[in-house]
PDB file of C-alpha atoms in Angstrom:
ATOM      1  CA  UNK A  11      -0.052  -0.044  -0.118  1.00 66.00           C
ATOM      2  CA  UNK A  12       2.653   2.515   0.835  1.00 69.00           C
ATOM      3  CA  UNK A  13       4.643   1.793  -2.121  1.00 76.00           C
ATOM      4  CA  UNK A  14       1.643   2.165  -4.522  1.00 76.00           C
ATOM      5  CA  UNK A  15       0.798   5.565  -2.622  1.00 76.00           C
ATOM      6  CA  UNK A  16       4.613   6.533  -2.972  1.00 76.00           C
ATOM      7  CA  UNK A  17       4.501   5.696  -6.804  1.00 78.00           C
ATOM      8  CA  UNK A  18       1.055   7.588  -7.398  1.00 79.00           C
ATOM      9  CA  UNK A  19       2.546  10.502  -5.819  1.00 79.00           C
ATOM     10  CA  UNK A  20       5.748  10.376  -7.934  1.00 78.00           C
ATOM     11  CA  UNK A  21       3.816  10.010 -10.989  1.00 80.00           C
ATOM     12  CA  UNK A  22       1.625  12.889 -10.086  1.00 79.00           C
ATOM     13  CA  UNK A  23       4.481  15.048  -9.329  1.00 76.00           C
ATOM     14  CA  UNK A  24       6.356  14.133 -12.743  1.00 75.00           C
ATOM     15  CA  UNK A  25       2.936  14.891 -14.641  1.00 75.00           C
ATOM     16  CA  UNK A  26       2.624  18.187 -13.065  1.00 73.00           C
ATOM     17  CA  UNK A  27       6.271  19.009 -13.716  1.00 71.00           C
ATOM     18  CA  UNK A  28       6.045  17.936 -17.237  1.00 69.00           C
ATOM     19  CA  UNK A  29       2.702  20.003 -17.785  1.00 70.00           C
ATOM     20  CA  UNK A  30       4.711  23.104 -16.389  1.00 67.00           C
ATOM     21  CA  UNK A  31       7.533  22.391 -18.746  1.00 66.00           C
ATOM     22  CA  UNK A  32       5.308  22.076 -21.690  1.00 60.00           C
ATOM     23  CA  UNK A  33       5.983  18.109 -22.029  1.00 53.00           C
ATOM     24  CA  UNK A  34       9.405  18.311 -22.982  1.00 51.00           C
ATOM     25  CA  UNK A  35      12.495  17.561 -21.667  1.00 51.00           C
ATOM     26  CA  UNK A  36      15.454  19.824 -20.805  1.00 51.00           C
ATOM     27  CA  UNK A  37      15.434  23.097 -22.944  1.00 50.00           C
ATOM     28  CA  UNK A  38      12.647  23.924 -25.676  1.00 50.00           C
ATOM     29  CA  UNK A  39       9.358  24.975 -24.815  1.00 50.00           C
ATOM     30  CA  UNK A  40       9.853  24.870 -20.955  1.00 51.00           C
ATOM     31  CA  UNK A  41      12.504  27.605 -21.209  1.00 55.00           C
ATOM     32  CA  UNK A  42      10.246  29.662 -23.138  1.00 56.00           C
ATOM     33  CA  UNK A  43       7.338  29.396 -20.508  1.00 59.00           C
ATOM     34  CA  UNK A  44       9.689  30.200 -17.789  1.00 58.00           C
ATOM     35  CA  UNK A  45      10.873  33.254 -19.616  1.00 60.00           C
ATOM     36  CA  UNK A  46       7.379  34.452 -19.949  1.00 58.00           C
ATOM     37  CA  UNK A  47       6.650  33.756 -16.396  1.00 60.00           C
ATOM     38  CA  UNK A  48       9.782  35.879 -15.274  1.00 64.00           C
ATOM     39  CA  UNK A  49       8.767  38.584 -17.657  1.00 66.00           C
ATOM     40  CA  UNK A  50       5.313  38.562 -16.448  1.00 65.00           C
ATOM     41  CA  UNK A  51       6.344  38.495 -12.650  1.00 65.00           C
ATOM     42  CA  UNK A  52       8.787  41.525 -13.389  1.00 73.00           C
ATOM     43  CA  UNK A  53       6.072  43.452 -15.341  1.00 79.00           C
ATOM     44  CA  UNK A  54       3.826  43.114 -12.185  1.00 76.00           C
ATOM     45  CA  UNK A  55       6.465  44.223  -9.957  1.00 80.00           C
ATOM     46  CA  UNK A  56       7.138  47.234 -12.072  1.00 82.00           C
ATOM     47  CA  UNK A  57       3.357  47.976 -11.870  1.00 83.00           C
ATOM     48  CA  UNK A  58       3.347  47.729  -8.142  1.00 85.00           C
ATOM     49  CA  UNK A  59       6.324  49.899  -7.720  1.00 86.00           C
ATOM     50  CA  UNK A  60       4.820  52.612 -10.161  1.00 88.00           C
ATOM     51  CA  UNK A  61       1.513  52.409  -8.195  1.00 89.00           C
ATOM     52  CA  UNK A  62       3.371  52.961  -4.660  1.00 90.00           C
ATOM     53  CA  UNK A  63       5.338  55.803  -6.246  1.00 91.00           C
ATOM     54  CA  UNK A  64       2.288  57.477  -7.433  1.00 91.00           C
ATOM     55  CA  UNK A  65       0.586  56.894  -4.114  1.00 91.00           C
ATOM     56  CA  UNK A  66       3.594  58.365  -2.100  1.00 91.00           C
ATOM     57  CA  UNK A  67       3.776  61.364  -4.644  1.00 90.00           C
ATOM     58  CA  UNK A  68       0.076  61.996  -3.899  1.00 87.00           C
ATOM     59  CA  UNK A  69       0.566  61.883  -0.075  1.00 86.00           C
ATOM     60  CA  UNK A  70       3.726  64.241  -0.508  1.00 85.00           C
ATOM     61  CA  UNK A  71       1.836  66.618  -2.515  1.00 82.00           C
ATOM     62  CA  UNK A  72      -1.361  66.805  -0.104  1.00 78.00           C
ATOM     63  CA  UNK A  73       0.961  67.353   2.871  1.00 77.00           C
ATOM     64  CA  UNK A  74       3.211  70.045   1.260  1.00 78.00           C
ATOM     65  CA  UNK A  75       0.572  72.060  -1.007  1.00 75.00           C
ATOM     66  CA  UNK A  76      -0.871  75.265   0.307  1.00 73.00           C
ATOM     67  CA  UNK A  77      -4.347  76.852  -0.075  1.00 69.00           C
ATOM     68  CA  UNK A  78      -3.617  80.394  -1.296  1.00 69.00           C
ATOM     69  CA  UNK A  79      -1.933  82.290   1.310  1.00 68.00           C
ATOM     70  CA  UNK A  80      -3.239  79.987   3.935  1.00 73.00           C
ATOM     71  CA  UNK A  81      -0.930  77.045   5.276  1.00 76.00           C
ATOM     72  CA  UNK A  82      -1.605  73.535   4.576  1.00 78.00           C
ATOM     73  CA  UNK A  83      -4.739  72.201   6.421  1.00 80.00           C
ATOM     74  CA  UNK A  84      -2.807  69.178   7.764  1.00 80.00           C
ATOM     75  CA  UNK A  85       0.050  71.111   9.136  1.00 81.00           C
ATOM     76  CA  UNK A  86      -2.436  73.609  10.808  1.00 85.00           C
ATOM     77  CA  UNK A  87      -4.616  70.891  12.456  1.00 88.00           C
ATOM     78  CA  UNK A  88      -1.270  69.238  13.648  1.00 88.00           C
ATOM     79  CA  UNK A  89       0.001  72.351  15.288  1.00 90.00           C
ATOM     80  CA  UNK A  90      -3.269  72.988  16.797  1.00 94.00           C
ATOM     81  CA  UNK A  91      -3.359  69.576  18.148  1.00 96.00           C
ATOM     82  CA  UNK A  92       0.048  70.041  19.637  1.00 95.00           C
ATOM     83  CA  UNK A  93      -0.816  73.217  21.298  1.00 94.00           C
ATOM     84  CA  UNK A  94      -4.023  71.776  22.761  1.00 96.00           C
ATOM     85  CA  UNK A  95      -2.070  68.758  24.150  1.00 93.00           C
ATOM     86  CA  UNK A  96       0.729  70.942  25.637  1.00 89.00           C
ATOM     87  CA  UNK A  97      -1.749  73.199  27.327  1.00 91.00           C
ATOM     88  CA  UNK A  98      -3.890  70.257  28.836  1.00 92.00           C
ATOM     89  CA  UNK A  99      -0.788  68.370  29.835  1.00 88.00           C
ATOM     90  CA  UNK A 100       0.574  71.508  31.320  1.00 87.00           C
ATOM     91  CA  UNK A 101      -2.581  71.723  33.391  1.00 90.00           C
ATOM     92  CA  UNK A 102      -2.502  68.250  34.379  1.00 88.00           C
ATOM     93  CA  UNK A 103       0.896  68.466  35.645  1.00 87.00           C
ATOM     94  CA  UNK A 104       0.540  71.720  37.569  1.00 87.00           C
ATOM     95  CA  UNK A 105      -2.686  69.790  39.384  1.00 89.00           C
ATOM     96  CA  UNK A 106      -0.512  66.760  39.818  1.00 86.00           C
ATOM     97  CA  UNK A 107       2.256  68.865  41.698  1.00 84.00           C
ATOM     98  CA  UNK A 108      -0.325  70.856  43.681  1.00 88.00           C
ATOM     99  CA  UNK A 109      -1.855  67.481  45.021  1.00 88.00           C
ATOM    100  CA  UNK A 110       1.519  66.100  45.674  1.00 84.00           C
ATOM    101  CA  UNK A 111       2.632  69.114  47.775  1.00 83.00           C
ATOM    102  CA  UNK A 112      -0.855  69.206  49.550  1.00 87.00           C
ATOM    103  CA  UNK A 113      -1.020  65.579  50.398  1.00 85.00           C
ATOM    104  CA  UNK A 114       2.854  65.154  50.898  1.00 82.00           C
ATOM    105  CA  UNK A 115       2.354  61.794  48.625  1.00 79.00           C
ATOM    106  CA  UNK A 116       5.760  60.545  47.374  1.00 83.00           C
ATOM    107  CA  UNK A 117       4.042  58.534  44.680  1.00 84.00           C
ATOM    108  CA  UNK A 118       2.551  61.841  43.191  1.00 82.00           C
ATOM    109  CA  UNK A 119       5.790  63.576  43.158  1.00 81.00           C
ATOM    110  CA  UNK A 120       7.675  60.727  41.813  1.00 85.00           C
ATOM    111  CA  UNK A 121       5.071  60.569  38.905  1.00 85.00           C
ATOM    112  CA  UNK A 122       5.367  64.204  38.281  1.00 82.00           C
ATOM    113  CA  UNK A 123       9.146  63.886  38.110  1.00 84.00           C
ATOM    114  CA  UNK A 124       8.888  60.984  35.495  1.00 86.00           C
ATOM    115  CA  UNK A 125       6.101  62.724  33.331  1.00 83.00           C
ATOM    116  CA  UNK A 126       8.266  66.062  33.280  1.00 80.00           C
ATOM    117  CA  UNK A 127      11.805  64.979  33.855  1.00 81.00           C
ATOM    118  CA  UNK A 128      13.273  68.263  31.984  1.00 82.00           C
ATOM    119  CA  UNK A 129      10.675  70.646  33.599  1.00 78.00           C
ATOM    120  CA  UNK A 130       9.194  71.408  30.138  1.00 75.00           C
ATOM    121  CA  UNK A 131       5.511  71.403  31.073  1.00 69.00           C
ATOM    122  CA  UNK A 132       5.992  72.694  34.579  1.00 66.00           C
ATOM    123  CA  UNK A 133       7.554  76.197  33.471  1.00 66.00           C
TER     124      UNK A 133
END
């Protein structure tokens, strides 16, 4: 049984190999088919590269273009969010420092030190 199954698998593998090579031995139509497959794969890779380049150019253009005299909406929104984050974090740090001083809580003062190690937000 095992020999029969192994023989069938070997015959199936040989048949699929011959089918891929066009039924010929070494050389001939099999090499032509491999060449066509390689060309097709390289053209797909080239198409993918072109598509990715086009998308990246679109993103760069969207991030750098301006609307008249106004700055880019993406840049404006990012700077607004940065300002809002800085102000809210500064308020939070001041409240945290105040609580740590009022409650004499070492955990809160350690947390303040770790969150604002260089004193940027508690100026």
